[in-house]
PDB file of C-alpha atoms and ligand atoms in Angstrom:
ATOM      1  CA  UNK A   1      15.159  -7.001   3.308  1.00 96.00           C
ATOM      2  CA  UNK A   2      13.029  -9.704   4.482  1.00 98.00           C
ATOM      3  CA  UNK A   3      11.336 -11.721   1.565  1.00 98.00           C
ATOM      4  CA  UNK A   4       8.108 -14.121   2.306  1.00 98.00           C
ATOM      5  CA  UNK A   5       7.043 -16.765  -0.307  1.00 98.00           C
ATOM      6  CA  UNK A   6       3.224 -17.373  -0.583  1.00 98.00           C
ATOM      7  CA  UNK A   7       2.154 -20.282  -2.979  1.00 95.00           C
ATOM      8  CA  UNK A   8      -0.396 -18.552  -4.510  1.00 96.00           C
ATOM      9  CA  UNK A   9      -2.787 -14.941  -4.233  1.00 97.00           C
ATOM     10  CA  UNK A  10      -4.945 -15.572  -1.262  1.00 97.00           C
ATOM     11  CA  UNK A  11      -1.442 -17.318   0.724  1.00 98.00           C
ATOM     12  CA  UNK A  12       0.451 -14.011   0.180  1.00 98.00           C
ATOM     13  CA  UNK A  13      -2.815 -11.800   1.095  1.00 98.00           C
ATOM     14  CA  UNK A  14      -3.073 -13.636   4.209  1.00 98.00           C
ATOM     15  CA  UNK A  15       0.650 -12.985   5.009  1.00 98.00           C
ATOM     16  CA  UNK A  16       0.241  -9.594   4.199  1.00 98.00           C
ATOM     17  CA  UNK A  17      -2.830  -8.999   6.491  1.00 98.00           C
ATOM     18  CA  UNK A  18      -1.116 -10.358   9.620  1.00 98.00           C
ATOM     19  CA  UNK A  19       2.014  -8.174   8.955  1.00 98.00           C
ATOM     20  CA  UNK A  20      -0.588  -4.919   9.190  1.00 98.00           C
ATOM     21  CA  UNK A  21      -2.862  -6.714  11.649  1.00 98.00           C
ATOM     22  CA  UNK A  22      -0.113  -7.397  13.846  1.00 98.00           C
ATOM     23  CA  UNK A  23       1.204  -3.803  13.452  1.00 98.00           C
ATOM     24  CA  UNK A  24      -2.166  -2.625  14.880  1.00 98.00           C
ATOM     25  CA  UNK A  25      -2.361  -4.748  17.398  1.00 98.00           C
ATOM     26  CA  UNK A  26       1.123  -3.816  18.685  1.00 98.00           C
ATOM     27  CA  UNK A  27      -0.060  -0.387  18.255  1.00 98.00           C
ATOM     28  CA  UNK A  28      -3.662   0.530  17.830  1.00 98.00           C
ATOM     29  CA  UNK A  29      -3.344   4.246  17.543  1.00 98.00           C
ATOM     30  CA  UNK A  30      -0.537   3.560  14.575  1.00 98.00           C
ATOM     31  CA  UNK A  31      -0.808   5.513  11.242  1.00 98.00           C
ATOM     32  CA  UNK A  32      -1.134   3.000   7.782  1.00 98.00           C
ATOM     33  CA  UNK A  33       0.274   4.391   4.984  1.00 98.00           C
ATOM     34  CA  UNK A  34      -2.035   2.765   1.829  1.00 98.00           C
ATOM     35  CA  UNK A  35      -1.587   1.483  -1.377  1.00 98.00           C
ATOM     36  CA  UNK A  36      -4.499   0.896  -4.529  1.00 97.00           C
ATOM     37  CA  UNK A  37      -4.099  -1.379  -7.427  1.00 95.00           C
ATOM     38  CA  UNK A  38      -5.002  -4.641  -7.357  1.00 95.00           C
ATOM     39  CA  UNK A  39      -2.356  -6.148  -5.582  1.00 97.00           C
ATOM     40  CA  UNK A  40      -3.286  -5.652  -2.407  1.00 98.00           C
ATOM     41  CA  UNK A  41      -7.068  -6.146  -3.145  1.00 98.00           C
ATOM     42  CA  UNK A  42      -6.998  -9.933  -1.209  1.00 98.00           C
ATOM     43  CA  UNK A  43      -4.763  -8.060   1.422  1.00 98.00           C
ATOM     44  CA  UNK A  44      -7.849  -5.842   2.316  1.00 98.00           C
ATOM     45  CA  UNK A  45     -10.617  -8.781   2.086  1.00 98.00           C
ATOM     46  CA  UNK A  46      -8.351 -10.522   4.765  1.00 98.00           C
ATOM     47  CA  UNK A  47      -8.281  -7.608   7.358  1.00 98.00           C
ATOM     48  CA  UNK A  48     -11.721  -7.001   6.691  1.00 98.00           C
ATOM     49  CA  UNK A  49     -12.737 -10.767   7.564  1.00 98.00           C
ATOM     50  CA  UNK A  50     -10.464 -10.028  10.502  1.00 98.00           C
ATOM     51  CA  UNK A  51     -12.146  -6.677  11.803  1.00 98.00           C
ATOM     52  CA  UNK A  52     -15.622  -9.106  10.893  1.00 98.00           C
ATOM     53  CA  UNK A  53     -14.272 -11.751  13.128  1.00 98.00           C
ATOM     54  CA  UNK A  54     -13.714  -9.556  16.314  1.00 98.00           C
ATOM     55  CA  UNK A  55      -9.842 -10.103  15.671  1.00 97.00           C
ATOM     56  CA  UNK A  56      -9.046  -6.806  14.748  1.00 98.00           C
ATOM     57  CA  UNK A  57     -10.061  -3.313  16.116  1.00 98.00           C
ATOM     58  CA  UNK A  58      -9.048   0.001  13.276  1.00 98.00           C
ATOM     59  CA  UNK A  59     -11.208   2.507  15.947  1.00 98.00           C
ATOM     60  CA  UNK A  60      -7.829   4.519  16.661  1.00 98.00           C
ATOM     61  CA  UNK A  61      -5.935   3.569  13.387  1.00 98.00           C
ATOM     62  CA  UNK A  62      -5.515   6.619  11.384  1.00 98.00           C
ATOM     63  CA  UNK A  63      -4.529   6.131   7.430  1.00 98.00           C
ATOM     64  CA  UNK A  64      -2.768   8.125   4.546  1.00 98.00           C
ATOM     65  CA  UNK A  65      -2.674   7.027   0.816  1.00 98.00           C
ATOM     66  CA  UNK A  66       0.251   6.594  -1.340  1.00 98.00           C
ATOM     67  CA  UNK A  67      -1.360   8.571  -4.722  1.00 98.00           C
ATOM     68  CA  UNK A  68      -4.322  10.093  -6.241  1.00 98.00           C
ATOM     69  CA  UNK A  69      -5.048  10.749 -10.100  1.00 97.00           C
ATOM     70  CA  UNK A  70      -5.389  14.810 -10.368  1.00 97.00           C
ATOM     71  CA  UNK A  71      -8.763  15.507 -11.078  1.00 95.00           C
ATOM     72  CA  UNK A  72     -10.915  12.330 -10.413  1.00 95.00           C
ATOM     73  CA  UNK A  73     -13.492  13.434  -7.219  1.00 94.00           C
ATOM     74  CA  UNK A  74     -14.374  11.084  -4.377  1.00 94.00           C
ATOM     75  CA  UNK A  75     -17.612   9.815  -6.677  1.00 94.00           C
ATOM     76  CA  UNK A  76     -15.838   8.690  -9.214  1.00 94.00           C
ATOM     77  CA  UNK A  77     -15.169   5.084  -9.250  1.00 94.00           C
ATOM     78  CA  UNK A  78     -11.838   4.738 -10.785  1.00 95.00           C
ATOM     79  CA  UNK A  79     -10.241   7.871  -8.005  1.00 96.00           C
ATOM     80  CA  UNK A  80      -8.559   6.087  -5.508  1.00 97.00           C
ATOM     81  CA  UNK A  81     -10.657   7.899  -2.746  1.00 98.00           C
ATOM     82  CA  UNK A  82     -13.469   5.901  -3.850  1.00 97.00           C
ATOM     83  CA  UNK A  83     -11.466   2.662  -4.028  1.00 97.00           C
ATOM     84  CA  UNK A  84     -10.012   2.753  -0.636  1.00 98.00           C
ATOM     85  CA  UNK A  85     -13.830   3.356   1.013  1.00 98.00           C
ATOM     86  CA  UNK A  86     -15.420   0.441  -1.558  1.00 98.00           C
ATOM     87  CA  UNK A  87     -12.264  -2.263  -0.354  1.00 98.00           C
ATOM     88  CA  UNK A  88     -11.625  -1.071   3.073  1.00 98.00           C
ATOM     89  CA  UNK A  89     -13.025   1.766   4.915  1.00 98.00           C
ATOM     90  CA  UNK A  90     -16.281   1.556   4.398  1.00 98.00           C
ATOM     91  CA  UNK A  91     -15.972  -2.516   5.743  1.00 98.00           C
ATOM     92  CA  UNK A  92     -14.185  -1.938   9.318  1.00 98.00           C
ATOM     93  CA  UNK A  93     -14.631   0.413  12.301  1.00 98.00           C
ATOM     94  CA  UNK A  94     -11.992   2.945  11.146  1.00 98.00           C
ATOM     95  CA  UNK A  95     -13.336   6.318  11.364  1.00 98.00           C
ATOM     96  CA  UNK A  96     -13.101   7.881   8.104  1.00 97.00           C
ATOM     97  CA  UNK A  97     -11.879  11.375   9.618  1.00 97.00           C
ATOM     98  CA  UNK A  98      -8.753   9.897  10.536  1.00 98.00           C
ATOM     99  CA  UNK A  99      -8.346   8.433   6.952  1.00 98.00           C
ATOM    100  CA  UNK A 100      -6.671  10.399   4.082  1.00 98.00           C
ATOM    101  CA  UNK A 101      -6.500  10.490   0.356  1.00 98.00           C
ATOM    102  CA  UNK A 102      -4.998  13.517  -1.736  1.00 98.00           C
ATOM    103  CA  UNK A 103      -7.103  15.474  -3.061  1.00 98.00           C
ATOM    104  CA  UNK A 104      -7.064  15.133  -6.351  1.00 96.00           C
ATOM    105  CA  UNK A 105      -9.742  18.178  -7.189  1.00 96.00           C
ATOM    106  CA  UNK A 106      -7.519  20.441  -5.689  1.00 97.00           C
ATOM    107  CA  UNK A 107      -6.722  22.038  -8.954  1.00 95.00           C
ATOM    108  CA  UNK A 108      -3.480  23.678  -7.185  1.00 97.00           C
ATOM    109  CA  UNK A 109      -0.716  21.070  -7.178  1.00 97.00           C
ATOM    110  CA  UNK A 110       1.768  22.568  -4.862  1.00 97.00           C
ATOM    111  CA  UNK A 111      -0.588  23.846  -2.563  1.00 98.00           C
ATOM    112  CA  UNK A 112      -2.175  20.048  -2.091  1.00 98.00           C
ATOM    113  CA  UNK A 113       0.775  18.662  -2.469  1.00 98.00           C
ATOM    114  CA  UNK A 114       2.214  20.791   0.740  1.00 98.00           C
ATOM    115  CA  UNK A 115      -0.949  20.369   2.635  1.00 98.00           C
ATOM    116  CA  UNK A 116      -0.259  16.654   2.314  1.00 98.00           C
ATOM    117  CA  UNK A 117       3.055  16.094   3.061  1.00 98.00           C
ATOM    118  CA  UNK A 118       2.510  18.588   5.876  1.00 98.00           C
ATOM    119  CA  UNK A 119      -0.513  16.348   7.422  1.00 98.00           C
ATOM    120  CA  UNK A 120       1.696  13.456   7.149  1.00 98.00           C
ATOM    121  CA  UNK A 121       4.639  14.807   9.421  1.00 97.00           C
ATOM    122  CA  UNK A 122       1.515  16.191  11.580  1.00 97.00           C
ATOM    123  CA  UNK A 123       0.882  12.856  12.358  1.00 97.00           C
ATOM    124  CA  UNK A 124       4.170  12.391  13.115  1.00 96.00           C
ATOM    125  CA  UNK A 125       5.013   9.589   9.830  1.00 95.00           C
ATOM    126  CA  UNK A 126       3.826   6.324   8.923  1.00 98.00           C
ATOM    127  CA  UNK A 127       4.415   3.767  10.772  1.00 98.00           C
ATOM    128  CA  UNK A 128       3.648   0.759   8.297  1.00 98.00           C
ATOM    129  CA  UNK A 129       3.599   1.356   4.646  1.00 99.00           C
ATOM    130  CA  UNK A 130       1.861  -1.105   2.184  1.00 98.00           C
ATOM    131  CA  UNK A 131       3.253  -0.648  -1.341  1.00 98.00           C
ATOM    132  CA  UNK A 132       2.578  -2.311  -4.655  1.00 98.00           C
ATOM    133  CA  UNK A 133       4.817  -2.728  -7.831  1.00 98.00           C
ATOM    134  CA  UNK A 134       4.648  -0.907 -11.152  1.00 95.00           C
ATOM    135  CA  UNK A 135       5.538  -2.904 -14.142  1.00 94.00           C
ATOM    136  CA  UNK A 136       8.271   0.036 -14.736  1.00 94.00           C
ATOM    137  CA  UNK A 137       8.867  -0.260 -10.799  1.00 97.00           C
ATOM    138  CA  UNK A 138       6.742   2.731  -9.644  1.00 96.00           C
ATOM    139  CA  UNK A 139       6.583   2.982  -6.419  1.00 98.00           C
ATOM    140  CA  UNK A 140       2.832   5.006  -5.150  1.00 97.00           C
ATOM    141  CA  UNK A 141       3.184   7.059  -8.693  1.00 96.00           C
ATOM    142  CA  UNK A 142       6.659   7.713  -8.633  1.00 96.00           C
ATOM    143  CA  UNK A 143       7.793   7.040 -12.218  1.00 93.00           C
ATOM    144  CA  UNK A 144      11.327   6.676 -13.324  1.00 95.00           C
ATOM    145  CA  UNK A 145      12.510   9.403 -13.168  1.00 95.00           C
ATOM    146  CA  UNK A 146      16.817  11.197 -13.843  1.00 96.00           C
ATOM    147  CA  UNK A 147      16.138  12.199 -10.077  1.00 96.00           C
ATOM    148  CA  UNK A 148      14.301  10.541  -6.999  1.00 97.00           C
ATOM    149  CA  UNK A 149      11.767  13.282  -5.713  1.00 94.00           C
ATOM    150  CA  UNK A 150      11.715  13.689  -2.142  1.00 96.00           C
ATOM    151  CA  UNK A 151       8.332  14.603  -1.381  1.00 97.00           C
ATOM    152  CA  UNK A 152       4.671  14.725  -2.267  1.00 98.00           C
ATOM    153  CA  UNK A 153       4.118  16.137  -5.788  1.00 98.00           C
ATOM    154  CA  UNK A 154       2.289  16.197  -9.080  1.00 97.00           C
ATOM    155  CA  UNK A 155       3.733  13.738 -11.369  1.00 96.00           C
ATOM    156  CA  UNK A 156       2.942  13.155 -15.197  1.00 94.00           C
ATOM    157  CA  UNK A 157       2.238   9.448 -15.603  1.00 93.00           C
ATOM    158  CA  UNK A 158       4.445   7.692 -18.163  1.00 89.00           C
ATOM    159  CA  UNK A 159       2.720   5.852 -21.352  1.00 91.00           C
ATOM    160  CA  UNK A 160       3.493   2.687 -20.051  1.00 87.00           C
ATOM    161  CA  UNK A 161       1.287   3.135 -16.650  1.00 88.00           C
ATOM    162  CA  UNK A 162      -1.511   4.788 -18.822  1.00 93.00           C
ATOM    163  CA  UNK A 163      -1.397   1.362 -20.762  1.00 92.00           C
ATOM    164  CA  UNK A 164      -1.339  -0.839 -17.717  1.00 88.00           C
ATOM    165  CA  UNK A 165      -4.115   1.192 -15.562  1.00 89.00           C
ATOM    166  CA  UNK A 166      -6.467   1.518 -18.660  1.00 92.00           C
ATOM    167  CA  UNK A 167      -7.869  -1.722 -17.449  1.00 90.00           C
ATOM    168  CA  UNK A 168      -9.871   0.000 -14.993  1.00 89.00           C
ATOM    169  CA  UNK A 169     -11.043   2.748 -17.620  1.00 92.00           C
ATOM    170  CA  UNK A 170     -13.529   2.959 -20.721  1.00 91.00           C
ATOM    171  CA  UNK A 171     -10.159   3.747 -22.878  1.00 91.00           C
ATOM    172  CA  UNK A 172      -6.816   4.691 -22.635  1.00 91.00           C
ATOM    173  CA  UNK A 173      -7.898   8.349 -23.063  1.00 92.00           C
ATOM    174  CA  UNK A 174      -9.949   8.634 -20.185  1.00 91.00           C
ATOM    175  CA  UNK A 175      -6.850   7.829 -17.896  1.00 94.00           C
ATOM    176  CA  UNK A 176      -6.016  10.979 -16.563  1.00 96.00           C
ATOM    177  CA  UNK A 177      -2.178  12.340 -17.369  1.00 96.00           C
ATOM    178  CA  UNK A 178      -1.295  13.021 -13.946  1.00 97.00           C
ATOM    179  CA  UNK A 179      -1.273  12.546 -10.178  1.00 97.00           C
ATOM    180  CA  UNK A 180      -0.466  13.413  -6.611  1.00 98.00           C
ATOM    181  CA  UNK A 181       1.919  11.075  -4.978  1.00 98.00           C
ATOM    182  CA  UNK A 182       3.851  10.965  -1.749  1.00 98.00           C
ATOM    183  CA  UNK A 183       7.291  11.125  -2.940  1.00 98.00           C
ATOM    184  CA  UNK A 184      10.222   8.741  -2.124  1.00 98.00           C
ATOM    185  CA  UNK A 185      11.616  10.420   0.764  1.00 98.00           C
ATOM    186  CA  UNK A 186       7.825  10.600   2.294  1.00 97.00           C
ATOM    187  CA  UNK A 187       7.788   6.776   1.753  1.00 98.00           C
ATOM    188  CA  UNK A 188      11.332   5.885   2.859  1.00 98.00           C
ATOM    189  CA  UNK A 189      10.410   7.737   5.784  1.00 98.00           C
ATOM    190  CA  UNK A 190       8.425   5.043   6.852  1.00 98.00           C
ATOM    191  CA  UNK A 191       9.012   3.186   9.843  1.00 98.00           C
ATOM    192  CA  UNK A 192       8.306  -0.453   8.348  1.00 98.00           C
ATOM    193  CA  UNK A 193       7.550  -1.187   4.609  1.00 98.00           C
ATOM    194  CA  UNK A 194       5.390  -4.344   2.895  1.00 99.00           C
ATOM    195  CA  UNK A 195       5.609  -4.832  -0.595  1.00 98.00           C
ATOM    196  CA  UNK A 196       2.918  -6.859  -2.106  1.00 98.00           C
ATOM    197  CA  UNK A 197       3.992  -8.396  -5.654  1.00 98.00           C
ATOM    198  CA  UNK A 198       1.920 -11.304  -7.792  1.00 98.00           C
ATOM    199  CA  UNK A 199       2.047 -12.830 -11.030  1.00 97.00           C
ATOM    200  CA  UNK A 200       4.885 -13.310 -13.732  1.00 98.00           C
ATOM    201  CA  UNK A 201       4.043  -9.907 -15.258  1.00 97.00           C
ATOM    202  CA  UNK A 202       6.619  -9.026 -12.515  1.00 98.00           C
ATOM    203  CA  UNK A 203       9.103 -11.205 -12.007  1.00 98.00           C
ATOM    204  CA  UNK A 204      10.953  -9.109 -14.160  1.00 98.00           C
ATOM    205  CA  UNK A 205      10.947  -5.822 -12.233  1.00 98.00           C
ATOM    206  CA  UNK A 206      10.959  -7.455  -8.675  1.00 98.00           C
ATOM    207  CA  UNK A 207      14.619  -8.951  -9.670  1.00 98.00           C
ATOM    208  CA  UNK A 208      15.569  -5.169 -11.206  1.00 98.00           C
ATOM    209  CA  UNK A 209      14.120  -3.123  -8.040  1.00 98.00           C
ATOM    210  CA  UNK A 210      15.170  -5.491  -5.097  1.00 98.00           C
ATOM    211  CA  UNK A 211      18.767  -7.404  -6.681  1.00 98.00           C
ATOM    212  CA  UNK A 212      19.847  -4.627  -9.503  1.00 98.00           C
ATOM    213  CA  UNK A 213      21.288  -1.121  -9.188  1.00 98.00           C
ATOM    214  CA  UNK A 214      19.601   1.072  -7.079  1.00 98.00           C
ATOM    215  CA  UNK A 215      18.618   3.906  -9.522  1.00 98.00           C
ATOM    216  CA  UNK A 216      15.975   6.606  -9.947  1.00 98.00           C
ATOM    217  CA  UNK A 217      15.183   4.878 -13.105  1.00 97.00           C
ATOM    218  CA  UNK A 218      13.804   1.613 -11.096  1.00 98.00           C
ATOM    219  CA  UNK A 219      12.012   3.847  -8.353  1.00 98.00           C
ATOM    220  CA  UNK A 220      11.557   0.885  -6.493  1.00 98.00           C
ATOM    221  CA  UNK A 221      15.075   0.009  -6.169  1.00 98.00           C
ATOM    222  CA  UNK A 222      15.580   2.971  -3.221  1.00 98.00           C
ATOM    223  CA  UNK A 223      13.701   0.505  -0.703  1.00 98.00           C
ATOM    224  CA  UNK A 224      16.764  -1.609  -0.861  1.00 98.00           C
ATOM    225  CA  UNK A 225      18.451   1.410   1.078  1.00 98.00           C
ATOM    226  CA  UNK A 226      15.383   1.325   3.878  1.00 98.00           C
ATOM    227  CA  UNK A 227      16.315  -1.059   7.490  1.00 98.00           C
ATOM    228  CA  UNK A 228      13.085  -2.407   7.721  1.00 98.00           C
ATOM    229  CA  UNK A 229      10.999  -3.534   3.818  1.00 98.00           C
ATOM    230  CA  UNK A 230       9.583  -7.259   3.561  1.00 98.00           C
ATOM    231  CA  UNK A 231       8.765  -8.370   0.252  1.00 98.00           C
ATOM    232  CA  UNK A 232       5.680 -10.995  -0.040  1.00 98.00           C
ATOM    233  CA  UNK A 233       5.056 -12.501  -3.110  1.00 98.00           C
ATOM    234  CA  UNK A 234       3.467 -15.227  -5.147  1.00 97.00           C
ATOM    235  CA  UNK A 235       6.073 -18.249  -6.531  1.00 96.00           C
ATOM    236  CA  UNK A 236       5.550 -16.552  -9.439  1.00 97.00           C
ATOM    237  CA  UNK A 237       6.312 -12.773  -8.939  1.00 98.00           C
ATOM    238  CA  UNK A 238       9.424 -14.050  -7.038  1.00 98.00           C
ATOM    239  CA  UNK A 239      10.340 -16.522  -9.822  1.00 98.00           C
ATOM    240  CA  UNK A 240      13.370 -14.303 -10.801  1.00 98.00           C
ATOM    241  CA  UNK A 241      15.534 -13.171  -7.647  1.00 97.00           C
ATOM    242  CA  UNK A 242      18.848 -14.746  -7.272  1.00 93.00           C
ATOM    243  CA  UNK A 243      18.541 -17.826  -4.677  1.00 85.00           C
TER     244      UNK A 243
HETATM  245  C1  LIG B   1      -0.865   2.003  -9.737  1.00 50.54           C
HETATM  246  C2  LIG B   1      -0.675   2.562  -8.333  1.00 50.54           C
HETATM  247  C3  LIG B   1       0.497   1.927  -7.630  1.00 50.54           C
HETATM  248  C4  LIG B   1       0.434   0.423  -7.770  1.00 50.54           C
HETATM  249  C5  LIG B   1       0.553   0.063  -9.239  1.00 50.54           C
HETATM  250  C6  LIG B   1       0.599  -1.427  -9.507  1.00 50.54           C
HETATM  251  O1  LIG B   1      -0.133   2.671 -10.692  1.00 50.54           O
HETATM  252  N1  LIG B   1      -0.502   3.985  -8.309  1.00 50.54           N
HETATM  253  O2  LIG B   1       0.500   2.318  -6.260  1.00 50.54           O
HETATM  254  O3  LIG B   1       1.454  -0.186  -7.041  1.00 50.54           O
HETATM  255  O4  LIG B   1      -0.585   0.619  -9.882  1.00 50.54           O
HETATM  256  O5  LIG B   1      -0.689  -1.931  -9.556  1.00 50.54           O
HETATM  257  P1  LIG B   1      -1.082  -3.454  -9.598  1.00 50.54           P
HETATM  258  O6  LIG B   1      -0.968  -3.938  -8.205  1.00 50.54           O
HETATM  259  O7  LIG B   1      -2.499  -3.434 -10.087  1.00 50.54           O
HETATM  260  O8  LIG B   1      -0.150  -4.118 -10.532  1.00 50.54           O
END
């Protein structure tokens, strides 16, 4: 486990966006695995003024998303569909056939959730995936959980990510109760992972996921398991890890 300290936001946005940048430029054909939230908001801007300075080139990067919320279409503003073309799709030369969201208006769960992990081996894995943190150390919308689910499924979200994503909603209510997410062994599957973490709402959980037990019930905590995770984070979000 690599860890990266940025002083502030925009430091460890930059550092993230050279990690993927240099990832495409390695390979320009390679397959992103994404992440919403708004952690790695800044993260987009920066490969976007990358693409914008003729730096960067996403015409044969293909892409697959972490999670969608079950039942939120591609117009709706809060669905993660939408988020990924408003921060990034719609502001580089990807080509938005070869990116990928599930679908969370597929109203059968296994059969999306199938199709999705089935696409994702069809493209033969990811090779860098960007994750954020849950305050409860979700990983995509993997909640704690007695087990760690292996792959893509339909997941009930806890009260305490309800509470925490209601931010982006009119109320609490209108959050939906559920999602599609890639599942653990989908991410861990991964070639490379970056975790982007910021802010002192999780120093906390950074020091449980990456230093504590490694337990279903801090989802997170698997990625100490994986050969190849970096961990970039604001001074703050990495107040609390051993030194
Ligand atoms: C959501 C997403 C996660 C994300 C988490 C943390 O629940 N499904 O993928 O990591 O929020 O979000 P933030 O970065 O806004 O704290």
């Amino acid at each position: 486990m690599r860890i990266i300290e940025a002083k502030d936001y925009k430091e460890l946005s930059k550092q993230a966006a050279n990690i993927i940048a240099a990832q495409i430029v390695m390979k320009p054909d390679c397959v992103l695995g994404l992440a919403t939230g708004s952690s790695p908001i800044g993260t987009y801007d920066q490969l976007v003024e990358k693409y914008e300075n003729g730096d960067l080139d996403f015409s044969k990067v293909s892409s697959v998303n972490l999670d969608e919320y079950r039942g939120l279409d591609h117009e709706n503003d809060q669905s993660y569909y939408y988020f990924m073309h408003e921060h990034l799709f719609d502001r580089v030369n990807i080509d938005a056939e070869n990116t990928n969201v599930p679908d969370g208006t597929n109203p059968d769960a296994e059969a999306e959730c199938k199709r999705y992990e089935e696409l994702i081996r069809s493209y033969g894995g990811v090779d860098l995936q960007l994750l954020g943190l849950g305050h409860n150390g979700h990983i995509g919308f993997n909640e704690p959980a007695p087990i760690f689910e292996k792959e893509t499924h339909c997941v009930d979200l806890t009260e305490s990510t309800i509470e925490a994503n209601k931010r982006f909603f009119a109320s609490a209510d209108d959050v939906p109760k559920q999602a599609y997410t890639m599942g653990i062994g989908t991410i861990m599957r991964a070639k490379k992972i970056l975790v982007v973490v910021s802010g002192a709402d999780k120093a906390d959980i950074v020091a449980k996921a990456f230093f504590g037990d490694v337990t279903p019930e801090v989802p997170a905590s698997i990625l100490q398991m994986h050969p190849d995770v970096t961990i970039v984070g604001d001074a703050e979000a990495l107040a609390k890890i051993p030194r």
